[in-house]
Structure formats: C-alpha cells, structure tokens
Coordinates of C-alpha atoms and ligand atoms in Angstrom, one line a residue:
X1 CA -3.4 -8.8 -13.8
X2 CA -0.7 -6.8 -11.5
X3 CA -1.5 -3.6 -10.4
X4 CA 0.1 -0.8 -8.3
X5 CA -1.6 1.4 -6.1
X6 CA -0.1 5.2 -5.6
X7 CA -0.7 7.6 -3.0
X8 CA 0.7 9.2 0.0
X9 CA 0.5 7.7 3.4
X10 CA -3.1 8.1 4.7
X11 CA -4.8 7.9 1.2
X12 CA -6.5 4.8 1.5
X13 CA -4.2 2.1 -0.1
X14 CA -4.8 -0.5 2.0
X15 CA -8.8 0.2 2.6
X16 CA -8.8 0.4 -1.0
X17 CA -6.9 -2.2 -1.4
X18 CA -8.8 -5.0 1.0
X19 CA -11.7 -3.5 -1.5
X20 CA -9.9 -5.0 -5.1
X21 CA -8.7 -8.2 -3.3
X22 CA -12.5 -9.1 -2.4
X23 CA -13.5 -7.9 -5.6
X24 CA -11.1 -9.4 -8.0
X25 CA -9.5 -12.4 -5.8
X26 CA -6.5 -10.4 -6.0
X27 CA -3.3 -10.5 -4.0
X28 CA -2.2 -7.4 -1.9
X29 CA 1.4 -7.2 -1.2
X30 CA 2.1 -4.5 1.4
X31 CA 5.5 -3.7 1.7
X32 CA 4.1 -1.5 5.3
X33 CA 2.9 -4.8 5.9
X34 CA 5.7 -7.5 5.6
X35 CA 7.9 -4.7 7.4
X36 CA 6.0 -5.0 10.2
X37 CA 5.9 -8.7 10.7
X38 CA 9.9 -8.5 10.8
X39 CA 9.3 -5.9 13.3
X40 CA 7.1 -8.2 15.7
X41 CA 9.5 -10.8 15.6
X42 CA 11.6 -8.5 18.0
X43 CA 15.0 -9.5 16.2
X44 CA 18.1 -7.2 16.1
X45 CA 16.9 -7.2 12.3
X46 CA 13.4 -6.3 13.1
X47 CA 14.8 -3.7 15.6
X48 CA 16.8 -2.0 12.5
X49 CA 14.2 -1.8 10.4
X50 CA 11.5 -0.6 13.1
X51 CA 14.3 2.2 14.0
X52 CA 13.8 3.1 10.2
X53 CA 10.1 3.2 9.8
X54 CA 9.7 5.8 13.2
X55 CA 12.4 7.8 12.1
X56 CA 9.7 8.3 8.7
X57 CA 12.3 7.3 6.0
X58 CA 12.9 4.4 3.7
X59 CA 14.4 0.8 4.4
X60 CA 16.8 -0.1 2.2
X61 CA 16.4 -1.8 -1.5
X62 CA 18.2 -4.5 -1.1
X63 CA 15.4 -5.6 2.2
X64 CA 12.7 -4.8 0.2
X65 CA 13.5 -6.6 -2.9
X66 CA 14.5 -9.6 -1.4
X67 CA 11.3 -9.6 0.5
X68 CA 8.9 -8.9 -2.8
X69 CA 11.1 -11.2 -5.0
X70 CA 9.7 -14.0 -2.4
X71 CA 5.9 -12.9 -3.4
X72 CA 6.6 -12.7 -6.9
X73 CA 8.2 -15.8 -7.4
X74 CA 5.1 -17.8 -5.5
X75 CA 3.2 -19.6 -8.6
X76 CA 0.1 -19.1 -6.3
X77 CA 0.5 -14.9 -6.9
X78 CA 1.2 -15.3 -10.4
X79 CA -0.8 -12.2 -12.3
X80 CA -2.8 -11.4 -9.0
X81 CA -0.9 -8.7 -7.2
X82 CA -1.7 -5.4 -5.6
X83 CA 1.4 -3.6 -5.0
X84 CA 0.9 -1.3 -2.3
X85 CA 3.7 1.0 -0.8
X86 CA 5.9 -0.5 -3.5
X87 CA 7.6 0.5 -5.7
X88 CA 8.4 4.1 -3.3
X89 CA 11.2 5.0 -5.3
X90 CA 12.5 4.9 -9.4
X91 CA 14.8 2.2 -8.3
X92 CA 12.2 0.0 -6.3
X93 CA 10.6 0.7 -10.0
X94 CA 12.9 -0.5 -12.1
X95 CA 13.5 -3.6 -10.0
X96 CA 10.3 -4.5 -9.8
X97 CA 9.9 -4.5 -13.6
X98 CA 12.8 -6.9 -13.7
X99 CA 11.7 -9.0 -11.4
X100 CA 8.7 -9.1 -13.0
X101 CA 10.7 -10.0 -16.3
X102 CA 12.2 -12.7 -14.5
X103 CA 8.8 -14.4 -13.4
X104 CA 6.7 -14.2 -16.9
X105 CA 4.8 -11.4 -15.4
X106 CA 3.9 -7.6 -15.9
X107 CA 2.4 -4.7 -14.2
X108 CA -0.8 -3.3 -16.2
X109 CA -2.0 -0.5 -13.9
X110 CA -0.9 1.9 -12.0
X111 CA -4.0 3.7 -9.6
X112 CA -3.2 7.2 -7.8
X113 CA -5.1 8.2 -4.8
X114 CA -5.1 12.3 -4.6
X115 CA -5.2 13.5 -1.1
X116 CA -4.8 17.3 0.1
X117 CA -2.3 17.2 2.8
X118 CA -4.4 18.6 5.7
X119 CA -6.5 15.4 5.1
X120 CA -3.9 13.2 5.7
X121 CA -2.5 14.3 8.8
X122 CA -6.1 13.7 10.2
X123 CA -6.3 10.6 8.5
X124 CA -3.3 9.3 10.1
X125 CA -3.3 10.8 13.3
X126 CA -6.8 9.4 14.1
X127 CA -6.0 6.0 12.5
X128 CA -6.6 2.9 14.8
X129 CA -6.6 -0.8 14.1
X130 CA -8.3 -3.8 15.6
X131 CA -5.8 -6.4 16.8
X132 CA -8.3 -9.0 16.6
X133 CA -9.5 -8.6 13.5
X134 CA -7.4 -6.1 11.8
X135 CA -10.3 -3.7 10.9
X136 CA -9.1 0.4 10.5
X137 CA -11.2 3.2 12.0
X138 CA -10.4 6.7 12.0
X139 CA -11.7 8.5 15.9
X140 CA -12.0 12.0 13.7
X141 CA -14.3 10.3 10.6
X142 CA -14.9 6.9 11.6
X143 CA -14.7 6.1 15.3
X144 CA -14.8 2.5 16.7
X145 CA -17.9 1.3 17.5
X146 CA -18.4 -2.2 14.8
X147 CA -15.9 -4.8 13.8
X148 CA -16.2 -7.3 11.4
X149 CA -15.7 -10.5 14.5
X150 CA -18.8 -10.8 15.9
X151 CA -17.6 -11.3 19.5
X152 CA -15.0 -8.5 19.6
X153 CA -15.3 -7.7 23.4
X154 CA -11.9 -8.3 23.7
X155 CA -10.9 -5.6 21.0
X156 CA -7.9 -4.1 21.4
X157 CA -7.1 -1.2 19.3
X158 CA -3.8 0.2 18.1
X159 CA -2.4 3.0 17.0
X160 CA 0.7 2.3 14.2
X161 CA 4.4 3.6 16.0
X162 CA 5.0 5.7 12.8
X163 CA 1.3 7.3 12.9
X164 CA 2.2 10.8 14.9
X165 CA 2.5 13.9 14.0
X166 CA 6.2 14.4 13.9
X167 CA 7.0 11.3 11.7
X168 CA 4.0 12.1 9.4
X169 CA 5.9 15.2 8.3
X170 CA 8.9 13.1 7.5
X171 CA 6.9 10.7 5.7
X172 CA 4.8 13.2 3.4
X173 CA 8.4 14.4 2.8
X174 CA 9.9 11.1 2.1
X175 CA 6.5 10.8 -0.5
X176 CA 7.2 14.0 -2.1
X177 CA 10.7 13.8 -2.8
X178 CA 11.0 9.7 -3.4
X179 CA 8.2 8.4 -4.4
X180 CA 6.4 11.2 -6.3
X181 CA 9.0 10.9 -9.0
X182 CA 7.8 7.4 -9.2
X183 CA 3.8 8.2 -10.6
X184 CA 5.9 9.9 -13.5
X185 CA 7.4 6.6 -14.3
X186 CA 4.0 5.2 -14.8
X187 CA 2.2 7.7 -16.4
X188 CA 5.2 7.4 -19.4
X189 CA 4.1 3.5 -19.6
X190 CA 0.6 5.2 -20.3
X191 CA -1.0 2.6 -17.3
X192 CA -1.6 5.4 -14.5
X193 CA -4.9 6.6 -13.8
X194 CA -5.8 9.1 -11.0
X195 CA -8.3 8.9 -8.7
X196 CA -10.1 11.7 -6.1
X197 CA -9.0 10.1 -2.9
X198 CA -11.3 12.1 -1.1
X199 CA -14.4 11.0 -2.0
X200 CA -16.2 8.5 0.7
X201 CA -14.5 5.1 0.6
X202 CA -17.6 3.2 -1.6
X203 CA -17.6 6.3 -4.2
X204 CA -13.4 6.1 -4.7
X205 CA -14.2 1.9 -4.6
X206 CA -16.5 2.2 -7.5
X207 CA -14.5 3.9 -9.6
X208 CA -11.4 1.5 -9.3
X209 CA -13.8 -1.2 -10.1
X210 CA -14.6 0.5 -13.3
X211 CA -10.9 1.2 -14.2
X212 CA -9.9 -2.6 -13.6
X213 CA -12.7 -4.1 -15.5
X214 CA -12.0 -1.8 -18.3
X215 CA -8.4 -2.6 -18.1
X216 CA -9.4 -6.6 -17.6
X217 CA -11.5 -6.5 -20.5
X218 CA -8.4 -4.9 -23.2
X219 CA -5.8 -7.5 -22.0
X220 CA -8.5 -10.7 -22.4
Ligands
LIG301 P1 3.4 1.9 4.9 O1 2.7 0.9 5.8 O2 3.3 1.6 3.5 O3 2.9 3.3 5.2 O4 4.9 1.9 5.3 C1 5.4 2.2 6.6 C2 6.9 2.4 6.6 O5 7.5 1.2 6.2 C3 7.4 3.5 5.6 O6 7.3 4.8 6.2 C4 8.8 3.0 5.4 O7 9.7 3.4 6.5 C5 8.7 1.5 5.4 N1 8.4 1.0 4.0 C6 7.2 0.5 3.5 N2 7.3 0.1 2.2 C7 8.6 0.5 1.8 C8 9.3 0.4 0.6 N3 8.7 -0.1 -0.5 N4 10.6 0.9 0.6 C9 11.2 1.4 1.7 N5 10.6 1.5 2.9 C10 9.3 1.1 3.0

C-alpha cells in the first residue's frame, strides 16, 4: 500500500516514518530528503534550490514532480511508499494522483501528525543529526548521548540550514496556508486519520501500526 504522512515541520514524519519502513518494509520518499542531496552536490541547481529551502518557502512543482515521478515509476517501489513532505500543496496532490494513475498505483492512507506550535519550535530548534549514521536527537528532549553505529567516536552532529528560528516561522506559515488545505483533500477521499503527535514517539508508533494493519487487512 501507499501512504501519506501529514504534519507540520517538526512533527515527527520522518522518526515516524523510519518506524513504518522497518515495520512494514515500506518505502519512504522524502521530498526534504532528495532536496537535499541536490543541495550537496553544490551545483548552480542545488544552489537555487538550497536558496529556496532557507528562505522557508516551497520549490517549485515542476522540480518536485520530476523528482517523485522517478520513485514512482521504479517497479522496485511499486505499492510500498511513504510519502513524506509530499504532496505540500493541492496541486502537488492532484499530480501525485496522476502519476499514480499513470503507474497502476494508488494512495490508501493519509496519517496526520497534530502538534501545538510551541512544540515545534522546540522540536526544531533543538534538532541535530548524526552524520555518520543519520540518527536525530533533540538537545531540549532527547540529547545526544547513543547512536545506532557502534563506534561513533567520530560523530559529527548537524544542525539542518533551514532549522532556526526565523525560517521556522516562514515554514509553519508556508504549512498553514499551502499545505493545510491539502489534509482537506484527503479527508474528502475518506483515507485521513489523525493522530496525537505529542505523545512519546513508541505511543504515536503504536498507533499507526494499528491504523495500517487495519487498513492492510480491508484492501487484502
Ligand atoms: P522537509 O525536510 O520536508 O521539512 O523540507 C525542507 C524544505 O524543502 C521545505 O521547507 C521546502 O523548502 C522544501 N520542500 C520539501 N518538500 C517539498 C515539496 N513537496 N514541495 C516544495 N518544496 C518542498
């Protein structure tokens, strides 16, 4: 099954997400993600697009499409993708359900995180990640002391360019006005459930384990 998983920035889609691809062998497809790969490159397209992302708005469709139209038409993904960060607006929706069209597939859940703002600023402000092995900590609720390599002495933890506090306020504002449309989009299919995002991590885990096997067990 495809899925899509909602929420603003600092709710836990990707935590959540690494969660359902263990879980369910699934796929995660992070727009966030591929973005920043172009961006590491260090190419005058990579530079564009990085200018984007720190100014807290979106990159444009036509990028974004092109770059899930390469996921979705990958036999190996077929039926086995977590959309996160994507779609973040109703036209990123609509092409993705053409796309999907196009490639025999279709999206059978759509999973909201809810998250009080206050929580995400701290969520994201504190947010570091392990360049070795990729592991996220929080230094307010989760500071770095374990990762999941063993020999992680030389650990070198990053902060994301877009995680401060003036282009968090852009991007909660880019959420409410683009992409909050977007859940309404969903909820009219009658595939969105909502979730408490601010439960501990395991607790909000559980829960979409329970949603997906439900789901799982209608459409087999
Ligand atoms: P994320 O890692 O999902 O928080 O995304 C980081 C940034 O990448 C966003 O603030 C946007 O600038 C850009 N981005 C990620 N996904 C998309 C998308 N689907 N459409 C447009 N821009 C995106």
């Amino acid at each position: 099954m495809n899925l899509v998983i909602f929420g603003p920035p600092g709710a836990g889609k990707g935590t959540q997400s690494a969660k359902l691809v263990k879980e369910f062998n699934l796929f995660q497809l992070s727009t966030g993600d591929l973005l920043r790969d172009e961006v590491s490159k260090k190419t005058e397209f990579g530079n564009k697009i990085e200018e984007i992302m720190k100014s807290g708005g979106l990159v444009s469709d036509e990028i974004i499409n092109n770059l899930i139209e390469n996921k979705i038409s990958n036999p190996e993904y077929k039926n086995r993708i977590i959309f996160d960060g994507f779609p973040r607006n109703l036209e990123q929706a609509k092409s993705l359900d053409n796309l999907l069209k196009k490639y025999n597939q279709q999206m059978s859940l759509a999973l909201n995180l809810k998250v009080d703002n206050q929580i995400l600023v701290k969520r994201i402000t504190g947010r570091v990640t392990c360049s070795v092995c990729n592991k996220t900590f929080n230094t307010f609720f989760d500071p770095p002391k374990t990762c999941d390599l063993k020999d992680c002495g030389q650990r070198k933890l990053i902060t994301r360019s877009d995680d401060n506090e003036e282009t968090i306020v852009k991007r909660l504002k880019t959420y409410d006005e683009k992409t909050f449309p977007v859940l309404d989009y969903y909820l009219k299919k009658g595939i969105m459930k909502n979730i408490d995002g601010m439960q501990e991590i395991n607790a909000i885990s559980d829960q979409l384990f329970t949603i997906i096997r439900a789901v799982r067990s209608w459409l087999w």
